Every structure is written in structure tokens, then in C-alpha cells.
Short mmCIF file of C-alpha atoms and ligand atoms in Angstrom, two decimals:
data_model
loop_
_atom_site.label_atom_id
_atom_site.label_comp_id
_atom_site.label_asym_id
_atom_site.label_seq_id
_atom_site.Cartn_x
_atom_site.Cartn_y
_atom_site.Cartn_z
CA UNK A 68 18.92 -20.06 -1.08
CA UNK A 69 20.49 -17.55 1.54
CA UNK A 70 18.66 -15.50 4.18
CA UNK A 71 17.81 -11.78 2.93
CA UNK A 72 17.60 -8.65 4.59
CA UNK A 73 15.07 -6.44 4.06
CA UNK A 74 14.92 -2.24 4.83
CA UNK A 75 11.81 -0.17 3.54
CA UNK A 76 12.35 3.48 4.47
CA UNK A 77 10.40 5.59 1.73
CA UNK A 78 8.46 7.49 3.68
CA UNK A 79 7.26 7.51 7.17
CA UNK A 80 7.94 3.82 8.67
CA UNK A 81 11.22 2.25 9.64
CA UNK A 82 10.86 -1.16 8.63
CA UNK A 83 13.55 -4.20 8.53
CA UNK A 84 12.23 -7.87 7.60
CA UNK A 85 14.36 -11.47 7.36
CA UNK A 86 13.19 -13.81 4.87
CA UNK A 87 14.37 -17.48 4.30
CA UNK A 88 15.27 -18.44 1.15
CA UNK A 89 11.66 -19.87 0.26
CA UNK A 90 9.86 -16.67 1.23
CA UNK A 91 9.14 -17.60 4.70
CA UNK A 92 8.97 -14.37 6.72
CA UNK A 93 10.87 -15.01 10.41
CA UNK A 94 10.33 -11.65 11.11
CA UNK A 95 8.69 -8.31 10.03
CA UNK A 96 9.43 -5.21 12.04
CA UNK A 97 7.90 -2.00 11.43
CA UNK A 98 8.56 1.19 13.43
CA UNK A 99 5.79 3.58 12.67
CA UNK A 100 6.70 7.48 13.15
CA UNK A 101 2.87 8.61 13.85
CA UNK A 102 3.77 10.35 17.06
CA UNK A 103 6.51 12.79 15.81
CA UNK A 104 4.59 13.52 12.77
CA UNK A 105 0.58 13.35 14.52
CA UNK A 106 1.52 17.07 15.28
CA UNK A 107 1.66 18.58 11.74
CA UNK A 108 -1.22 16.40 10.11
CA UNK A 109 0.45 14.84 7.90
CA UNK A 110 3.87 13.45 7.08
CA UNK A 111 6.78 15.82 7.39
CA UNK A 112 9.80 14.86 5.25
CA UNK A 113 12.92 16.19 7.56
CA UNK A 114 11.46 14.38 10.57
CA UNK A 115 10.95 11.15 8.78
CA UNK A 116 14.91 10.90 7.71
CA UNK A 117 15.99 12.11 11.36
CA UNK A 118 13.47 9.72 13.02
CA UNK A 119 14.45 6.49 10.41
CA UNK A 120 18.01 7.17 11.59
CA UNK A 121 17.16 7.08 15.28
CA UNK A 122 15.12 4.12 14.95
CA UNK A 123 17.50 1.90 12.29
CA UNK A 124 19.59 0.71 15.14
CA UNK A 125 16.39 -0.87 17.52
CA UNK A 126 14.40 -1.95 14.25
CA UNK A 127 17.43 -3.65 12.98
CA UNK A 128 18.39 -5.46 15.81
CA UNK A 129 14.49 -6.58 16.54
CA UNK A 130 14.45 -7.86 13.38
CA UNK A 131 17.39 -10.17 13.40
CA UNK A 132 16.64 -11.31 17.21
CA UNK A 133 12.84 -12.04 15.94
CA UNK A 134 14.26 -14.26 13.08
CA UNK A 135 16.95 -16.14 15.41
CA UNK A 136 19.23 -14.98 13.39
CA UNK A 137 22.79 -13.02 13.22
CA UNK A 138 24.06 -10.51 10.38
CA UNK A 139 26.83 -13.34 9.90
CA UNK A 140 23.93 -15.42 8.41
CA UNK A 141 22.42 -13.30 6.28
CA UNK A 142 23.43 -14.03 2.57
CA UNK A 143 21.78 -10.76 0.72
CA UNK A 144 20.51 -7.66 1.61
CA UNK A 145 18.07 -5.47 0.00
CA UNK A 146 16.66 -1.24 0.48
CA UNK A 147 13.78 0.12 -1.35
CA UNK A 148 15.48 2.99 -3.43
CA UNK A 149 12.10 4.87 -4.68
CA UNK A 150 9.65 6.31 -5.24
CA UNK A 151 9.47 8.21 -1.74
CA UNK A 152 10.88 10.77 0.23
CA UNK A 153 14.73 11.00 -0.90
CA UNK A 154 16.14 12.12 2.02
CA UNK A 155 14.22 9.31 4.27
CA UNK A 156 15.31 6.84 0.95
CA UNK A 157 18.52 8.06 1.87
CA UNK A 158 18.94 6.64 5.37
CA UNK A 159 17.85 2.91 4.42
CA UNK A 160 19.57 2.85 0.62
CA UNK A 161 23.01 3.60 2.79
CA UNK A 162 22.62 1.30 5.71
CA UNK A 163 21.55 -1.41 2.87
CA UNK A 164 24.78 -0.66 1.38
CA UNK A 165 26.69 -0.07 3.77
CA UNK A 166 25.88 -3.40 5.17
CA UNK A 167 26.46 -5.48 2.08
CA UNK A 168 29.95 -3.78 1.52
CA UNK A 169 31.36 -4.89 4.65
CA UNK A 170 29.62 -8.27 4.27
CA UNK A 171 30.62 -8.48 1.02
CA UNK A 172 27.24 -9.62 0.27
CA UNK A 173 24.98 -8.68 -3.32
CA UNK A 174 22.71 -6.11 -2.49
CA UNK A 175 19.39 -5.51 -4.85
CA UNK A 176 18.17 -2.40 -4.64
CA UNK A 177 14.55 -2.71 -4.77
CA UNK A 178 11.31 -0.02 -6.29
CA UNK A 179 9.24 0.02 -3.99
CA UNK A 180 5.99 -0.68 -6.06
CA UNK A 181 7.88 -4.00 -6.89
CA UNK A 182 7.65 -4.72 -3.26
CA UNK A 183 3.92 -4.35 -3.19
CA UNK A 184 3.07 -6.26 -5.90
CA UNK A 185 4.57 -9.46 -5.58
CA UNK A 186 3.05 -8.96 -1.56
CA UNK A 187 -0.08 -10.73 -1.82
CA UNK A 188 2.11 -13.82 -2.34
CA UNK A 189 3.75 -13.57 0.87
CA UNK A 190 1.53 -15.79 3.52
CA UNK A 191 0.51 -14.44 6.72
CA UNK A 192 1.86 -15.75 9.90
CA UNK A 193 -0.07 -18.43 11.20
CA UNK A 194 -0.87 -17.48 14.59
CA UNK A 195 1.67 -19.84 16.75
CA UNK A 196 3.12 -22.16 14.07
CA UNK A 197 6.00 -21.43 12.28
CA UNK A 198 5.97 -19.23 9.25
CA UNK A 199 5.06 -20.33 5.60
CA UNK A 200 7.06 -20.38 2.24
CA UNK A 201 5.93 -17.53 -0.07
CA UNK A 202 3.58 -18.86 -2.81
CA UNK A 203 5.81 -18.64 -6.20
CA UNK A 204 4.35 -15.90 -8.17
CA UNK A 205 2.71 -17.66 -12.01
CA UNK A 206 4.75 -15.70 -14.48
CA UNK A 207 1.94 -14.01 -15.96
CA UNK A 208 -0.63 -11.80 -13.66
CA UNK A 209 -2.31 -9.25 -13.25
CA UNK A 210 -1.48 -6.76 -9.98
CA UNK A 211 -3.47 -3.41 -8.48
CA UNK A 212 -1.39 -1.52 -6.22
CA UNK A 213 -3.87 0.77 -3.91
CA UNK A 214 -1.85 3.01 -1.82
CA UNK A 215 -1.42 6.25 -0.45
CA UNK A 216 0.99 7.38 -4.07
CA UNK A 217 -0.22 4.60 -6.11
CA UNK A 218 -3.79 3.36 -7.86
CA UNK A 219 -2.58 1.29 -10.38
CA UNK A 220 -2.67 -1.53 -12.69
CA UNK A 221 0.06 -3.77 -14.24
CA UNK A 222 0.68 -6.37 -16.39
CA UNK A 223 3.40 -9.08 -15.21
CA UNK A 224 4.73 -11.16 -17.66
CA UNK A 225 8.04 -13.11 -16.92
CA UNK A 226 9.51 -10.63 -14.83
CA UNK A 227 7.89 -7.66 -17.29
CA UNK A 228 6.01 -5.16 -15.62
CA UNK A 229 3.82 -3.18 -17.77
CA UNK A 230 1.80 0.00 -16.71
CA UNK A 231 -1.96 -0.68 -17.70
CA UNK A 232 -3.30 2.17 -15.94
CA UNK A 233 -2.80 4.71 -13.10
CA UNK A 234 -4.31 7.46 -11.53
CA UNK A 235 -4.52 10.77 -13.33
CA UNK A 236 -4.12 13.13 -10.35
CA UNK A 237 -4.73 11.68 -6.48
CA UNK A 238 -4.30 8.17 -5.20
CA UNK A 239 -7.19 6.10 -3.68
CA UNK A 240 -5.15 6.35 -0.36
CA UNK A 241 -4.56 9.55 -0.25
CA UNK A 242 -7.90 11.17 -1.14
CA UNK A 243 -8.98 9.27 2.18
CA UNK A 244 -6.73 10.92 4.14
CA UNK A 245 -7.41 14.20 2.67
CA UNK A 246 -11.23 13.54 3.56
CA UNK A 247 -10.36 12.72 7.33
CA UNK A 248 -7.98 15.25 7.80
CA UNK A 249 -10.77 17.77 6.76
CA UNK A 250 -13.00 15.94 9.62
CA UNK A 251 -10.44 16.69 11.70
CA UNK A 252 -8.97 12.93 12.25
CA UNK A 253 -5.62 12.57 13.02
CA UNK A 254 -2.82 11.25 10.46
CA UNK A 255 -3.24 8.72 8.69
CA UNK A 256 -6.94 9.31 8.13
CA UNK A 257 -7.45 6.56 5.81
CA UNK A 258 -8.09 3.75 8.18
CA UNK A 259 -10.24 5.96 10.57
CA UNK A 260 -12.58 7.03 7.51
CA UNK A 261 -12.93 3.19 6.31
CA UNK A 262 -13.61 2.16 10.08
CA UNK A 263 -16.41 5.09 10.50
CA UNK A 264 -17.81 3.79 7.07
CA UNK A 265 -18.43 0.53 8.14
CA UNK A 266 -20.97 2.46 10.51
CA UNK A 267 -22.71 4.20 7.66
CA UNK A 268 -25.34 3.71 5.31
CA UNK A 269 -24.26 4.13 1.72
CA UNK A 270 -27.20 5.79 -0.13
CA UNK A 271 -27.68 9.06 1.36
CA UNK A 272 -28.33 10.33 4.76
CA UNK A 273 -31.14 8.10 6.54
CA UNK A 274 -30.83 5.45 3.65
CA UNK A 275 -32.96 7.54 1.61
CA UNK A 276 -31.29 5.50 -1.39
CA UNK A 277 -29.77 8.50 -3.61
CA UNK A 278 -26.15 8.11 -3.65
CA UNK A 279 -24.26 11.32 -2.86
CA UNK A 280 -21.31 10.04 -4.89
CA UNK A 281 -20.06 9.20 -8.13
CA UNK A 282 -16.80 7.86 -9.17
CA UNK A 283 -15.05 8.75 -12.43
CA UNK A 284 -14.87 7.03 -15.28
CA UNK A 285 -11.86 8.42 -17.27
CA UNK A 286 -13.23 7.63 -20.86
CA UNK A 287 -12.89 3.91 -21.79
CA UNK A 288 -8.82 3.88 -20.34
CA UNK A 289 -7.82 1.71 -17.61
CA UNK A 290 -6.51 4.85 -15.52
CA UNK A 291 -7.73 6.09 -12.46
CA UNK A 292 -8.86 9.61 -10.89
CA UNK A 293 -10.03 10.53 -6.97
CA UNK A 294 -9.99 14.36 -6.96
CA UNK A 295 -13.03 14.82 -8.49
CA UNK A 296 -14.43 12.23 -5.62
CA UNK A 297 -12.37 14.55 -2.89
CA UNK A 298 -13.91 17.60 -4.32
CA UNK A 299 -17.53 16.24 -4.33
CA UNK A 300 -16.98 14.68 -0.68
CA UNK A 301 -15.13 18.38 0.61
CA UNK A 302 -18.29 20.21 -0.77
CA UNK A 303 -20.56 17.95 0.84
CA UNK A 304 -19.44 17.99 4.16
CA UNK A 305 -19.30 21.68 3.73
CA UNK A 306 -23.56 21.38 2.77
CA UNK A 307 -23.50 18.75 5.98
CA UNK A 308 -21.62 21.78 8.05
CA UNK A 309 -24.30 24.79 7.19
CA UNK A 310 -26.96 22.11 9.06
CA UNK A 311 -24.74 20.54 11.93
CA UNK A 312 -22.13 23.51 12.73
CA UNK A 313 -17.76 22.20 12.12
CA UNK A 314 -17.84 19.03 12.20
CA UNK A 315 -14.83 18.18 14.30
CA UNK A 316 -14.06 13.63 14.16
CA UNK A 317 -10.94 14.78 16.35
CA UNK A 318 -11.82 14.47 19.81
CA UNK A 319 -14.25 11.50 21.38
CA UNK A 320 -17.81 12.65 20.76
CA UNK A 321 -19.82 10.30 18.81
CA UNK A 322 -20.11 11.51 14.95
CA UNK A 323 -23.26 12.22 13.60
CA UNK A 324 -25.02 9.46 11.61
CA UNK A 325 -25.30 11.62 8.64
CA UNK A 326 -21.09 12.06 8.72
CA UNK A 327 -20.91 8.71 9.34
CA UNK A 328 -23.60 7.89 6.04
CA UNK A 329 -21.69 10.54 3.48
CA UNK A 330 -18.15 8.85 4.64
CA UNK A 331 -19.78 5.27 3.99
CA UNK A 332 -21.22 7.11 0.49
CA UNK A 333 -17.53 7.97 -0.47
CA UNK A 334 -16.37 5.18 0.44
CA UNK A 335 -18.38 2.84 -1.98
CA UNK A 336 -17.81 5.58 -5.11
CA UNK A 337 -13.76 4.98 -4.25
CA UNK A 338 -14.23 0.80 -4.33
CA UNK A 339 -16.65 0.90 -6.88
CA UNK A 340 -14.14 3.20 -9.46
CA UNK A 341 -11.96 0.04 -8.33
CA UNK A 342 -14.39 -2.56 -9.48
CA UNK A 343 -15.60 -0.63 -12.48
CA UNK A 344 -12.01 -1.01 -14.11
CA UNK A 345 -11.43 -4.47 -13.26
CA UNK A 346 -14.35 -4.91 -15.34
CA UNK A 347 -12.89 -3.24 -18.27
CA UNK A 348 -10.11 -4.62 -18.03
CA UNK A 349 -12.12 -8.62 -17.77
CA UNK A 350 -14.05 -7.59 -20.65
CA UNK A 351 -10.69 -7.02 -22.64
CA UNK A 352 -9.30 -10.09 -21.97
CA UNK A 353 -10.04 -12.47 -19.08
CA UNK A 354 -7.72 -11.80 -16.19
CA UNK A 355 -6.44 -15.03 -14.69
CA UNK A 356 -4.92 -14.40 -11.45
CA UNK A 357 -4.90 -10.75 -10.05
CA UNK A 358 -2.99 -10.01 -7.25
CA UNK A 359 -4.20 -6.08 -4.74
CA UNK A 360 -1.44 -4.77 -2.76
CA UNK A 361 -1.05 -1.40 -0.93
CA UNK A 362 -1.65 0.29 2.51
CA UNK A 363 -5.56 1.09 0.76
CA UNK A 364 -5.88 -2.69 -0.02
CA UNK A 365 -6.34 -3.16 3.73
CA UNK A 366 -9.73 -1.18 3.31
CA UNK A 367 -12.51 -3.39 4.46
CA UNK A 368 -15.09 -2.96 1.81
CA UNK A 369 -12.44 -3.46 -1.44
CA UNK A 370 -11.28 -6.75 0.55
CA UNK A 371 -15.45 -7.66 1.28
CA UNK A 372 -15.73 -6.84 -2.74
CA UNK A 373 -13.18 -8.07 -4.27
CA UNK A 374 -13.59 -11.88 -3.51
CA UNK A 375 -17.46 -11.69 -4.67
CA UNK A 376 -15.95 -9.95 -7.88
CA UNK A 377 -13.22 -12.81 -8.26
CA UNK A 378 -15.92 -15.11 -7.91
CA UNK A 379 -18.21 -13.84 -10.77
CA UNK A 380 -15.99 -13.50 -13.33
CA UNK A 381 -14.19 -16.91 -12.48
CA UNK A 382 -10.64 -14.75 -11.68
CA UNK A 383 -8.05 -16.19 -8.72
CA UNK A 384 -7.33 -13.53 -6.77
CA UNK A 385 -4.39 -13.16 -4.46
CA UNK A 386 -5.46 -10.00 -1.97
CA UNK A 387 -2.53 -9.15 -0.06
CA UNK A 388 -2.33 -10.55 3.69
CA UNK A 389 -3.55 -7.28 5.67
CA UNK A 390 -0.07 -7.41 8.16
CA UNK A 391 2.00 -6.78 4.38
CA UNK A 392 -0.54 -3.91 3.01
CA UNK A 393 1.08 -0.68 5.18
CA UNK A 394 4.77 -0.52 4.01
CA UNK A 395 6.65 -3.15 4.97
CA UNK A 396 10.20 -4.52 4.68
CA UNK A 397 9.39 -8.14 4.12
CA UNK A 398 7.84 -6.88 0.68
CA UNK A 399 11.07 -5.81 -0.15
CA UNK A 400 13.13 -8.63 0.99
CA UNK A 401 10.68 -10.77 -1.23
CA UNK A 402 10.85 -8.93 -4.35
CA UNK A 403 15.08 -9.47 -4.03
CA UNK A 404 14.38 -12.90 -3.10
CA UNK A 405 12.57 -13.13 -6.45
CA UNK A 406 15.48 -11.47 -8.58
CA UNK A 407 17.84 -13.15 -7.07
CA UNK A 408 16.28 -16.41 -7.96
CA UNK A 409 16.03 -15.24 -11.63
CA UNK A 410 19.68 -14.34 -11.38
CA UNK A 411 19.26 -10.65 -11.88
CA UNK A 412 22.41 -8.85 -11.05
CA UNK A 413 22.57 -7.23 -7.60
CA UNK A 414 24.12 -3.82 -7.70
CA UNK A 415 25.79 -1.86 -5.06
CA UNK A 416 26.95 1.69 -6.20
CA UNK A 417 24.84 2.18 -9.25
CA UNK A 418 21.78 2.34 -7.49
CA UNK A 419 20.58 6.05 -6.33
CA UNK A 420 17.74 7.01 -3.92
CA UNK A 421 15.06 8.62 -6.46
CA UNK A 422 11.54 9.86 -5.52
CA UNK A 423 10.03 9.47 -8.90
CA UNK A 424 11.26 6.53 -10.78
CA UNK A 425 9.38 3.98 -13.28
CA UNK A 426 8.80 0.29 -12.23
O1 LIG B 76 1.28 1.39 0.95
P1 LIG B 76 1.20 2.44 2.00
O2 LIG B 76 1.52 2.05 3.42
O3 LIG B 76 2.13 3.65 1.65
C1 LIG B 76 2.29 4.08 0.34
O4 LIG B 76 3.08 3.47 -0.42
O5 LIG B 76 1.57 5.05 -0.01
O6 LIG B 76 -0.26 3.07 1.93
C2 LIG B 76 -0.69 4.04 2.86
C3 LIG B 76 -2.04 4.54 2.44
C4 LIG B 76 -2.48 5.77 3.24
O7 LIG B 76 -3.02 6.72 2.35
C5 LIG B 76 -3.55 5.19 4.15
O8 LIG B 76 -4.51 6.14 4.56
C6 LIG B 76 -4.16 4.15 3.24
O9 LIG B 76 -3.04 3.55 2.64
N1 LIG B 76 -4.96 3.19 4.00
C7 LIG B 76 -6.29 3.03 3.83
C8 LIG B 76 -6.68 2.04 4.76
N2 LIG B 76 -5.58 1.65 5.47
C9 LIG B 76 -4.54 2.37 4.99
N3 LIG B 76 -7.15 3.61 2.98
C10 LIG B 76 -8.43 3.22 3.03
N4 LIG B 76 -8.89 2.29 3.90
C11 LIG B 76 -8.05 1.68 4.78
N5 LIG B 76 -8.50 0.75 5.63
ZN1 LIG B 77 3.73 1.70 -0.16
#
């Protein structure tokens, strides 16, 4: 099996990865753009094309001097082409191309949900040993992508995704980053909020017990929802505010334990909406293997939960390797690896860079 290529460029990181043909990863390189975007808050779409195009050339080049290896050797190449920012798509669909043309080399253009959710099969790097094959994905599973666009479900069944449920308005990622930014955090909130959680007692401030939060439950469906949750958690640092004054997380003075309890409050509601539909969906039919994915499945207390849930209800769960939860380009490289090996056909002009497609 050759070499493959990898380049994720969907939104705001530059990322080029070089897998063997068994999944090993020789080498993962992600460029993050937090500095040029830090300034607005959040991530602004112009900047993140001009920036992936500054950085291609040094990502690139890491990633093949990382892996040992030259462009000569590398036998297919692979670009996320959506969901994500089109004109940052753009920059990393065309290089991809580009790249395969004058190598004359199949190119797979890959959605970038498909890249998350065959990621928990990818193996970390052992610290100081040389890198592991990827474990070969069963052909029937169950995956939950948890990102910053995505909470949802699917079903995989030889090479079939179906959608089992998703989230009806924001993503579990997301609605943290809403929550920091209104504490004033910097972008991206979401790992901040989960880090002052883990300070926090859920249950109210001074662990009177009463939980502040609820999650929602969306009827009986499999689907998701986290505005209600971001509402709830926006009016309640607003009641917090009227007894502390602004609560500002931005600069280096220490939080005040009740921030720190409502943020560990809102962060159990968010994991527990999690848990309460993996139930559901175990109660329909028993699950097998499940395999979490995403930059949210990094989140300390779904990846504390989730092996004690596994464990009850007898399930083998694959929880994505945290170094492959942000976006990555290895993810993507693997999920061409995979079609490739089930002799999907690679396509070079047909594919387009789309910011809403299907899986
Ligand atoms: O998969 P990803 O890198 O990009 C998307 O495809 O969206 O996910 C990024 C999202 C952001 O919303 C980020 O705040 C969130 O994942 N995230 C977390 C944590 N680490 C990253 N959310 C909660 N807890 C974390 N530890
Ligand atoms: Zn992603």
C-alpha cells in the first residue's frame, strides 16, 4: 500500500499528515492560526484562507521531513473538501490537486466528518518508539462526532454512513466557546471552560447540591440541542454578575469559585445530554463498538464518562487519541487510506470545495 498525503484546511488550522500504507502516522503537522484570529474572538474566514496559504509551504515541508520522506514517495494524496469555510477549503482542495496532477497520483477528496470518525482508530504515538498501524475499523459501528459544527451520531455499516441523529441548532463545541467568550476567554474557549470546570463543583454554588442546569431531551429522537443549555448558562452568569460585578476570565486574576462551580454545572448538563442518548440509542439495540471523535471529544469529563458508560452497558469503545481530536490531517489521510483499500475511485476534477455537504 503507498504512502498518502494528507491536507485538512476547513477552517482555521493548516494541517498536512503522511501515513504509511497500514495507517501508521510518520508525521502529523498542524499549524494553528490562533494569533491572527485571537484579535476578533473568534474565527475570521478571509484571514484563515490568506494565513493557510502562507503557512502551506512550511507545514508541507515539516510534514514530509518529519515522515523521512520525499513527495517522489508519496503514492496518493488526499484534501478535506467540506463542510468548512470555502474559501480556506479552497487553498488545501487546490494544492491537493494540484499536487496529484503533476504526480500523476489518485487523489480522494475527503468530507471532513469522514475524517473524524474513522479517528479514534488511528493509535497515538508512542512516546519514543516508532509509530503504530491504524486498528482496521469492524465494518459495522457506531461513531459520535463532538465538535465545534458537529454533535452527531452515525451508523457505519460496510462503508455506509447513516445519520442517526444530530444537533437541532448549536454544536456541543461551539456552545462552549460561546460560554467562554461571554467570560471573556480568548478563542477557542472550549478548552479553557472544560479546564476551569475541572475546578468546580457541579451542583450549585458551594455544593449546595441543586443543579443549575438541565440538558435537553429532544422528545424520544436521537438528535441533539445546546442552545437552550447556552441560554440557561448566559442568563446565569448574568444572575452571577448582579452579585459579583462583569465577570471578566480574560486577564490573570483568579475566577471566583462560584464561576468556576456554574462552568463545572454546564459542563456536566453538556456530557450528560451526551450520555443520555447513548442510552437511547443502547436501549434500541445494543451498540457494539462506538467510536467519539471531534475537537469536543478531547473534553475531560466526556473522556472520564464515557469509559465507565462503555463499561456498564458491556459496549467497546474506541475514544479518539486526544493528539487526533482538534482537526487534523492524518484523519484525512486515513479516511483515503480506507477508500483506497476498498477500491473507491479517486477523483481529481469532480470534486468541489463545499461548506455544507452530506457525509
Ligand atoms: O473538530 P474541531 O477541531 O473542529 C471542528 O470540526 O469543529 O473541534 C473544535 C471544537 C471547538 O468548538 C473547541 O472549543 C472544542 O472543539 N473543544 C472542546 C475542548 N477542546 C476543544 N470543547 C470542550 N472541551 C474541550 N476540552
Ligand atoms: Zn473538525
Amino acid at each position: 500500500m503507498p504512502l498518502v498525503l494528507g491536507i485538512e484546511t476547513s477552517c482555521d488550522d493548516t494541517a498536512c499528515a503522511v501515513l504509511d500504507g497500514e495507517g501508521r502516522v510518520l508525521s502529523s503537522v498542524v499549524s494553528s492560526q490562533l494569533a491572527a484570529h485571537r484579535p476578533y474572538g473568534g474565527v475570521v474566514p478571509e484571514i484563515a484562507s490568506r494565513e493557510h496559504l502562507t503557512n502551506w509551504p512550511l507545514v508541507s515541508g515539516e510534514a514530509l521531513e518529519r515522515a523521512g520522506v520525499s513527495l517522489a514517495e508519496v503514492g496518493v494524496v488526499a484534501a478535506t473538501r467540506g463542510p468548512g469555510l470555502v474559501g480556506a477549503l479552497l487553498v488545501g482542495l487546490s494544492v491537493g490537486k494540484a499536487i496529484a496532477f503533476a504526480s500523476g497520483l489518485p487523489f480522494h477528496a475527503v468530507h471532513h466528518l469522514e475524517g473524524h470518525l474513522f479517528s479514534p482508530f488511528l493509535r497515538p504515538p508512542p512516546p519514543g518508539a516508532e509509530p503504530e498501524p491504524a486498528e482496521p475499523p469492524p465494518s459495522r459501528f457506531l461513531g459520535l462526532v463532538v465538535s465545534g459544527g458537529h454533535t452527531s451520531l452515525f451508523a457505519v455499516d460496510e462503508g455506509r454512513v447513516e445519520t442517526l441523529g444530530e444537533t437541532r441548532d448549536d454544536a456541543m463545541g461551539e456552545v462552549f466557546d460561546k460560554v467562554g467568550k461571554r467570560l471573556g476567554l480568548p478563542y477557542p474557549q472550549g478548552p479553557r471552560v472544560d479546564e476551569l470546570a475541572e475546578r468546580g463543583l457541579p451542583g450549585g454554588s458551594g455544593g449546595s447540591g441543586a443543579r443549575l442546569f438541565r440538558f435537553a431531551t429532544c422528545g424520544d429522537t436521537l438528535d441533539f440541542s445546546y442552545s437552550g443549555l447556552k441560554s440557561q448558562a448566559l442568563q446565569e452568569i448574568e444572575k452571577l454578575e448582579r452579585t459579583l460585578g462583569r465577570i471578566d476570565l480574560g486577564g490573570d486574576a483568579e475566577p471566583a469559585q462560584p464561576v468556576l462551580d456554574l462552568l463545572a454545572d454546564f459542563r456536566a448538563a453538556a456530557v450528560a445530554q451526551v450520555l443520555d442518548r447513548l442510552d437511547r440509542l443502547q436501549a434500541r439495540e445494543p451498540i457494539g463498538l462506538l467510536a467519539v471523535s471531534g475537537g469536543a471529544a478531547a473534553n475531560r469529563l466526556l473522556r472520564r464518562e464515557l469509559p465507565d458508560w462503555a463499561r456498564r452497558n458491556g459496549v467497546d469503545l474506541r475514544l479518539v487519541p486526544t493528539v487526533y481530536s482538534g482537526d487534523n490531517a492524518a484523519m484525512i489521510a486515513h479516511a483515503a487510506l480506507l477508500r483506497h483499500r476498498r477500491g473507491l475511485p479517486a477523483d481529481l476534477f469532480s470534486a468541489e470545495a463545499e461548506s455544507r455537504i452530506p457525509l
